[in-house]
């Protein structure tokens, strides 16, 4: 498990729990508006954190923290994700996973093994436009959206970072219709986050 960073305490990222945030290195997409180029672009990577040191810290902080949020980058491309989460569960932590939905098989295994307690799935664009993000993963993302909608609404979130130059009213309306079609009778629980200007993947010449 390649960890590129951590936040020792977050009171906002896991609903109702104090959490540590862990950020994995590497991503299989290249969203121009991504504000984590240091976790996406290999030439921007910092030396990875020691898994054992992170686990040791989490062991010591069990009386303070109730959850661990694993974000990225994209966690599901990490080969060591499942055994790492299993060790976190052994410590008694609730786990929230942030994912772009590109590897639905990994999400299915994590859910089947009850290794995650909450999932936030990034829904970036209408499925027909996913090829503009560096890879056509629309079928995987659609399958992940369907999978996430089988979970109780209190354990899931679909979210979109709204970039004014990209997410026009027509695009957002198309996404809303698409999400309603995919989710069926399940409430969509779609959260829209405001884009934060700053250094982004698209600003890097190698991005």
PDB file of C-alpha atoms in Angstrom:
ATOM      1  CA  UNK A   1       0.000   0.000   0.000  1.00  0.00           C
ATOM      2  CA  UNK A   2       1.664   3.210  -1.168  1.00  0.00           C
ATOM      3  CA  UNK A   3       0.657   6.123   1.031  1.00  0.00           C
ATOM      4  CA  UNK A   4       1.559   9.590  -0.156  1.00  0.00           C
ATOM      5  CA  UNK A   5       0.255  11.585   2.783  1.00  0.00           C
ATOM      6  CA  UNK A   6      -1.992  11.744   5.811  1.00  0.00           C
ATOM      7  CA  UNK A   7      -4.113  14.117   7.863  1.00  0.00           C
ATOM      8  CA  UNK A   8      -3.884  13.203  11.529  1.00  0.00           C
ATOM      9  CA  UNK A   9      -7.358  14.472  12.432  1.00  0.00           C
ATOM     10  CA  UNK A  10     -10.417  15.319  10.377  1.00  0.00           C
ATOM     11  CA  UNK A  11     -13.811  16.147  11.845  1.00  0.00           C
ATOM     12  CA  UNK A  12     -15.517  16.586   8.465  1.00  0.00           C
ATOM     13  CA  UNK A  13     -14.664  13.643   6.239  1.00  0.00           C
ATOM     14  CA  UNK A  14     -16.415  10.782   8.035  1.00  0.00           C
ATOM     15  CA  UNK A  15     -19.986  11.598   9.086  1.00  0.00           C
ATOM     16  CA  UNK A  16     -20.230  11.721  12.866  1.00  0.00           C
ATOM     17  CA  UNK A  17     -16.723  10.462  13.616  1.00  0.00           C
ATOM     18  CA  UNK A  18     -13.251  11.836  14.203  1.00  0.00           C
ATOM     19  CA  UNK A  19     -11.037  10.339  11.529  1.00  0.00           C
ATOM     20  CA  UNK A  20      -7.524  10.089  10.206  1.00  0.00           C
ATOM     21  CA  UNK A  21      -7.230  10.616   6.462  1.00  0.00           C
ATOM     22  CA  UNK A  22      -4.791   8.575   4.405  1.00  0.00           C
ATOM     23  CA  UNK A  23      -3.951   9.490   0.820  1.00  0.00           C
ATOM     24  CA  UNK A  24      -2.700   6.889  -1.638  1.00  0.00           C
ATOM     25  CA  UNK A  25      -0.296   7.676  -4.476  1.00  0.00           C
ATOM     26  CA  UNK A  26      -1.242   7.197  -8.097  1.00  0.00           C
ATOM     27  CA  UNK A  27      -4.420   7.536 -10.127  1.00  0.00           C
ATOM     28  CA  UNK A  28      -5.723   5.995 -13.336  1.00  0.00           C
ATOM     29  CA  UNK A  29      -7.418   9.227 -14.470  1.00  0.00           C
ATOM     30  CA  UNK A  30      -6.109  12.685 -15.306  1.00  0.00           C
ATOM     31  CA  UNK A  31      -8.863  15.103 -14.350  1.00  0.00           C
ATOM     32  CA  UNK A  32      -7.541  18.584 -15.226  1.00  0.00           C
ATOM     33  CA  UNK A  33      -9.259  20.145 -12.205  1.00  0.00           C
ATOM     34  CA  UNK A  34      -7.854  17.668  -9.665  1.00  0.00           C
ATOM     35  CA  UNK A  35      -6.249  19.633  -6.832  1.00  0.00           C
ATOM     36  CA  UNK A  36      -3.954  16.761  -5.774  1.00  0.00           C
ATOM     37  CA  UNK A  37      -1.257  16.693  -8.484  1.00  0.00           C
ATOM     38  CA  UNK A  38       1.244  15.499  -5.879  1.00  0.00           C
ATOM     39  CA  UNK A  39      -0.799  12.301  -5.499  1.00  0.00           C
ATOM     40  CA  UNK A  40      -1.566  11.805  -9.201  1.00  0.00           C
ATOM     41  CA  UNK A  41       1.528  12.705 -11.231  1.00  0.00           C
ATOM     42  CA  UNK A  42       4.488  10.370 -10.589  1.00  0.00           C
ATOM     43  CA  UNK A  43       7.119  13.085 -11.000  1.00  0.00           C
ATOM     44  CA  UNK A  44       5.424  15.005  -8.174  1.00  0.00           C
ATOM     45  CA  UNK A  45       5.369  12.121  -5.669  1.00  0.00           C
ATOM     46  CA  UNK A  46       6.966  12.549  -2.247  1.00  0.00           C
ATOM     47  CA  UNK A  47       8.652   9.565  -0.564  1.00  0.00           C
ATOM     48  CA  UNK A  48       5.857   7.255   0.637  1.00  0.00           C
ATOM     49  CA  UNK A  49       4.887   6.932   4.274  1.00  0.00           C
ATOM     50  CA  UNK A  50       5.719   3.771   6.190  1.00  0.00           C
ATOM     51  CA  UNK A  51       2.635   1.587   6.503  1.00  0.00           C
ATOM     52  CA  UNK A  52       3.858   0.196   9.792  1.00  0.00           C
ATOM     53  CA  UNK A  53       4.413   3.645  11.290  1.00  0.00           C
ATOM     54  CA  UNK A  54       0.927   4.717  10.236  1.00  0.00           C
ATOM     55  CA  UNK A  55      -0.590   1.579  11.745  1.00  0.00           C
ATOM     56  CA  UNK A  56       1.390   2.113  14.946  1.00  0.00           C
ATOM     57  CA  UNK A  57       0.075   5.673  15.196  1.00  0.00           C
ATOM     58  CA  UNK A  58      -3.475   4.489  14.624  1.00  0.00           C
ATOM     59  CA  UNK A  59      -3.043   1.869  17.328  1.00  0.00           C
ATOM     60  CA  UNK A  60      -2.036   4.584  19.790  1.00  0.00           C
ATOM     61  CA  UNK A  61      -4.887   6.908  18.793  1.00  0.00           C
ATOM     62  CA  UNK A  62      -7.763   4.456  19.128  1.00  0.00           C
ATOM     63  CA  UNK A  63      -9.099   6.366  22.123  1.00  0.00           C
ATOM     64  CA  UNK A  64      -9.319   9.567  20.032  1.00  0.00           C
ATOM     65  CA  UNK A  65     -10.234   8.407  16.544  1.00  0.00           C
ATOM     66  CA  UNK A  66     -13.161   6.323  15.395  1.00  0.00           C
ATOM     67  CA  UNK A  67     -12.575   6.087  11.673  1.00  0.00           C
ATOM     68  CA  UNK A  68     -10.041   6.090   8.866  1.00  0.00           C
ATOM     69  CA  UNK A  69     -10.774   7.697   5.502  1.00  0.00           C
ATOM     70  CA  UNK A  70      -8.772   6.330   2.572  1.00  0.00           C
ATOM     71  CA  UNK A  71      -8.564   8.722  -0.343  1.00  0.00           C
ATOM     72  CA  UNK A  72      -6.105   9.506  -3.080  1.00  0.00           C
ATOM     73  CA  UNK A  73      -5.084   9.456  -5.776  1.00  0.00           C
ATOM     74  CA  UNK A  74      -7.205   6.387  -6.394  1.00  0.00           C
ATOM     75  CA  UNK A  75      -7.082   3.770  -3.613  1.00  0.00           C
ATOM     76  CA  UNK A  76      -8.517   0.885  -5.650  1.00  0.00           C
ATOM     77  CA  UNK A  77      -5.434   0.675  -7.898  1.00  0.00           C
ATOM     78  CA  UNK A  78      -3.319  -0.223  -4.848  1.00  0.00           C
ATOM     79  CA  UNK A  79      -2.474  -3.935  -4.734  1.00  0.00           C
ATOM     80  CA  UNK A  80      -2.217  -3.916  -0.945  1.00  0.00           C
ATOM     81  CA  UNK A  81      -5.518  -2.149  -0.276  1.00  0.00           C
ATOM     82  CA  UNK A  82      -7.552  -5.087   1.023  1.00  0.00           C
ATOM     83  CA  UNK A  83      -5.018  -6.486   3.525  1.00  0.00           C
ATOM     84  CA  UNK A  84      -4.237  -2.959   4.717  1.00  0.00           C
ATOM     85  CA  UNK A  85      -7.913  -2.216   5.374  1.00  0.00           C
ATOM     86  CA  UNK A  86      -8.264  -5.583   7.103  1.00  0.00           C
ATOM     87  CA  UNK A  87      -5.554  -4.505   9.558  1.00  0.00           C
ATOM     88  CA  UNK A  88      -7.381  -1.227  10.168  1.00  0.00           C
ATOM     89  CA  UNK A  89     -10.588  -3.143  10.869  1.00  0.00           C
ATOM     90  CA  UNK A  90      -8.699  -5.348  13.325  1.00  0.00           C
ATOM     91  CA  UNK A  91      -7.857  -2.140  15.209  1.00  0.00           C
ATOM     92  CA  UNK A  92     -11.569  -1.386  15.468  1.00  0.00           C
ATOM     93  CA  UNK A  93     -11.827   1.464  12.978  1.00  0.00           C
ATOM     94  CA  UNK A  94     -14.749   2.279  10.730  1.00  0.00           C
ATOM     95  CA  UNK A  95     -13.529   2.736   7.154  1.00  0.00           C
ATOM     96  CA  UNK A  96     -14.634   5.250   4.560  1.00  0.00           C
ATOM     97  CA  UNK A  97     -13.332   4.854   1.028  1.00  0.00           C
ATOM     98  CA  UNK A  98     -13.156   7.636  -1.550  1.00  0.00           C
ATOM     99  CA  UNK A  99     -13.073   6.240  -5.093  1.00  0.00           C
ATOM    100  CA  UNK A 100     -13.487   7.247  -8.714  1.00  0.00           C
ATOM    101  CA  UNK A 101     -15.349   3.999  -9.406  1.00  0.00           C
ATOM    102  CA  UNK A 102     -12.989   2.786 -12.138  1.00  0.00           C
ATOM    103  CA  UNK A 103     -12.454  -0.634 -10.551  1.00  0.00           C
ATOM    104  CA  UNK A 104     -15.869  -1.954  -9.631  1.00  0.00           C
ATOM    105  CA  UNK A 105     -14.520  -5.457  -8.924  1.00  0.00           C
ATOM    106  CA  UNK A 106     -12.406  -4.090  -6.079  1.00  0.00           C
ATOM    107  CA  UNK A 107     -15.390  -2.250  -4.609  1.00  0.00           C
ATOM    108  CA  UNK A 108     -17.471  -5.425  -4.810  1.00  0.00           C
ATOM    109  CA  UNK A 109     -14.854  -7.432  -2.903  1.00  0.00           C
ATOM    110  CA  UNK A 110     -14.486  -4.776  -0.218  1.00  0.00           C
ATOM    111  CA  UNK A 111     -18.245  -4.673   0.269  1.00  0.00           C
ATOM    112  CA  UNK A 112     -18.614  -8.457   0.263  1.00  0.00           C
ATOM    113  CA  UNK A 113     -15.870  -8.790   2.890  1.00  0.00           C
ATOM    114  CA  UNK A 114     -17.432  -5.965   4.932  1.00  0.00           C
ATOM    115  CA  UNK A 115     -14.131  -4.097   4.897  1.00  0.00           C
ATOM    116  CA  UNK A 116     -15.684  -0.683   4.293  1.00  0.00           C
ATOM    117  CA  UNK A 117     -18.454   1.052   6.194  1.00  0.00           C
ATOM    118  CA  UNK A 118     -19.010   4.123   4.028  1.00  0.00           C
ATOM    119  CA  UNK A 119     -18.209   4.953   0.414  1.00  0.00           C
ATOM    120  CA  UNK A 120     -17.941   8.255  -1.413  1.00  0.00           C
ATOM    121  CA  UNK A 121     -17.964   7.791  -5.180  1.00  0.00           C
ATOM    122  CA  UNK A 122     -16.788  10.599  -7.422  1.00  0.00           C
ATOM    123  CA  UNK A 123     -19.083  11.149 -10.405  1.00  0.00           C
ATOM    124  CA  UNK A 124     -17.032  13.461 -12.557  1.00  0.00           C
ATOM    125  CA  UNK A 125     -18.903  13.934 -15.826  1.00  0.00           C
ATOM    126  CA  UNK A 126     -21.669  12.351 -17.881  1.00  0.00           C
ATOM    127  CA  UNK A 127     -20.529   8.845 -18.734  1.00  0.00           C
ATOM    128  CA  UNK A 128     -20.204   9.705 -22.435  1.00  0.00           C
ATOM    129  CA  UNK A 129     -17.423  12.182 -21.560  1.00  0.00           C
ATOM    130  CA  UNK A 130     -15.239  10.016 -19.324  1.00  0.00           C
ATOM    131  CA  UNK A 131     -12.853   9.355 -22.226  1.00  0.00           C
ATOM    132  CA  UNK A 132     -11.757  13.000 -21.924  1.00  0.00           C
ATOM    133  CA  UNK A 133     -10.214  12.197 -18.524  1.00  0.00           C
ATOM    134  CA  UNK A 134      -7.489  10.016 -19.986  1.00  0.00           C
ATOM    135  CA  UNK A 135      -9.233   6.652 -20.122  1.00  0.00           C
ATOM    136  CA  UNK A 136     -12.654   5.385 -21.191  1.00  0.00           C
ATOM    137  CA  UNK A 137     -13.875   3.788 -17.995  1.00  0.00           C
ATOM    138  CA  UNK A 138     -17.539   4.695 -18.418  1.00  0.00           C
ATOM    139  CA  UNK A 139     -18.795   1.103 -18.123  1.00  0.00           C
ATOM    140  CA  UNK A 140     -16.840   0.569 -14.897  1.00  0.00           C
ATOM    141  CA  UNK A 141     -18.095   3.836 -13.419  1.00  0.00           C
ATOM    142  CA  UNK A 142     -21.686   3.034 -14.343  1.00  0.00           C
ATOM    143  CA  UNK A 143     -21.367  -0.386 -12.700  1.00  0.00           C
ATOM    144  CA  UNK A 144     -19.888   1.236  -9.584  1.00  0.00           C
ATOM    145  CA  UNK A 145     -22.742   3.738  -9.419  1.00  0.00           C
ATOM    146  CA  UNK A 146     -25.240   0.881  -9.624  1.00  0.00           C
ATOM    147  CA  UNK A 147     -23.358  -0.996  -6.916  1.00  0.00           C
ATOM    148  CA  UNK A 148     -23.185   1.984  -4.573  1.00  0.00           C
ATOM    149  CA  UNK A 149     -26.919   2.565  -4.938  1.00  0.00           C
ATOM    150  CA  UNK A 150     -27.570  -0.879  -3.448  1.00  0.00           C
ATOM    151  CA  UNK A 151     -26.207   0.395  -0.142  1.00  0.00           C
ATOM    152  CA  UNK A 152     -28.264   2.201   2.517  1.00  0.00           C
ATOM    153  CA  UNK A 153     -28.333   5.921   1.832  1.00  0.00           C
ATOM    154  CA  UNK A 154     -26.659   6.683   5.166  1.00  0.00           C
ATOM    155  CA  UNK A 155     -23.592   4.667   4.112  1.00  0.00           C
ATOM    156  CA  UNK A 156     -22.951   6.181   0.703  1.00  0.00           C
ATOM    157  CA  UNK A 157     -22.427   9.397  -1.163  1.00  0.00           C
ATOM    158  CA  UNK A 158     -22.095  10.267  -4.833  1.00  0.00           C
ATOM    159  CA  UNK A 159     -20.277  13.544  -5.266  1.00  0.00           C
ATOM    160  CA  UNK A 160     -19.185  15.910  -8.007  1.00  0.00           C
ATOM    161  CA  UNK A 161     -16.707  18.759  -7.929  1.00  0.00           C
ATOM    162  CA  UNK A 162     -18.455  21.467  -9.932  1.00  0.00           C
ATOM    163  CA  UNK A 163     -15.989  23.313 -12.164  1.00  0.00           C
ATOM    164  CA  UNK A 164     -17.709  26.390 -13.637  1.00  0.00           C
ATOM    165  CA  UNK A 165     -15.982  26.113 -17.024  1.00  0.00           C
ATOM    166  CA  UNK A 166     -16.829  22.412 -17.308  1.00  0.00           C
ATOM    167  CA  UNK A 167     -20.067  21.712 -15.468  1.00  0.00           C
ATOM    168  CA  UNK A 168     -22.505  23.937 -17.305  1.00  0.00           C
ATOM    169  CA  UNK A 169     -26.208  23.845 -16.379  1.00  0.00           C
ATOM    170  CA  UNK A 170     -26.814  21.485 -19.313  1.00  0.00           C
ATOM    171  CA  UNK A 171     -24.036  19.132 -18.207  1.00  0.00           C
ATOM    172  CA  UNK A 172     -25.315  19.080 -14.617  1.00  0.00           C
ATOM    173  CA  UNK A 173     -28.855  18.414 -15.825  1.00  0.00           C
ATOM    174  CA  UNK A 174     -27.586  15.526 -17.949  1.00  0.00           C
ATOM    175  CA  UNK A 175     -25.709  14.115 -14.962  1.00  0.00           C
ATOM    176  CA  UNK A 176     -28.784  14.382 -12.752  1.00  0.00           C
ATOM    177  CA  UNK A 177     -30.900  12.499 -15.281  1.00  0.00           C
ATOM    178  CA  UNK A 178     -28.198   9.876 -15.743  1.00  0.00           C
ATOM    179  CA  UNK A 179     -27.814   9.368 -12.011  1.00  0.00           C
ATOM    180  CA  UNK A 180     -31.572   9.018 -11.560  1.00  0.00           C
ATOM    181  CA  UNK A 181     -31.666   6.396 -14.319  1.00  0.00           C
ATOM    182  CA  UNK A 182     -28.786   4.429 -12.820  1.00  0.00           C
ATOM    183  CA  UNK A 183     -30.000   4.679  -9.243  1.00  0.00           C
ATOM    184  CA  UNK A 184     -33.563   3.684 -10.009  1.00  0.00           C
ATOM    185  CA  UNK A 185     -35.758   3.911  -6.935  1.00  0.00           C
ATOM    186  CA  UNK A 186     -32.786   4.502  -4.622  1.00  0.00           C
ATOM    187  CA  UNK A 187     -32.362   8.130  -3.508  1.00  0.00           C
ATOM    188  CA  UNK A 188     -29.356   9.579  -5.362  1.00  0.00           C
ATOM    189  CA  UNK A 189     -27.780  11.444  -2.393  1.00  0.00           C
ATOM    190  CA  UNK A 190     -25.755  13.515  -4.860  1.00  0.00           C
ATOM    191  CA  UNK A 191     -23.428  16.068  -3.285  1.00  0.00           C
ATOM    192  CA  UNK A 192     -22.001  18.905  -5.346  1.00  0.00           C
ATOM    193  CA  UNK A 193     -18.762  20.449  -4.094  1.00  0.00           C
ATOM    194  CA  UNK A 194     -17.475  23.831  -5.166  1.00  0.00           C
ATOM    195  CA  UNK A 195     -14.234  23.838  -7.135  1.00  0.00           C
ATOM    196  CA  UNK A 196     -11.306  25.379  -5.252  1.00  0.00           C
ATOM    197  CA  UNK A 197      -8.924  27.330  -7.501  1.00  0.00           C
ATOM    198  CA  UNK A 198      -5.284  26.409  -7.039  1.00  0.00           C
ATOM    199  CA  UNK A 199      -2.555  24.199  -8.507  1.00  0.00           C
ATOM    200  CA  UNK A 200      -4.269  21.420 -10.458  1.00  0.00           C
ATOM    201  CA  UNK A 201      -3.218  18.442 -12.540  1.00  0.00           C
ATOM    202  CA  UNK A 202      -4.057  20.347 -15.711  1.00  0.00           C
ATOM    203  CA  UNK A 203      -1.679  23.156 -14.754  1.00  0.00           C
ATOM    204  CA  UNK A 204       1.321  20.828 -14.804  1.00  0.00           C
ATOM    205  CA  UNK A 205       3.051  20.558 -18.205  1.00  0.00           C
ATOM    206  CA  UNK A 206       3.351  16.807 -17.648  1.00  0.00           C
ATOM    207  CA  UNK A 207      -0.268  16.469 -16.531  1.00  0.00           C
TER     208      UNK A 207
END
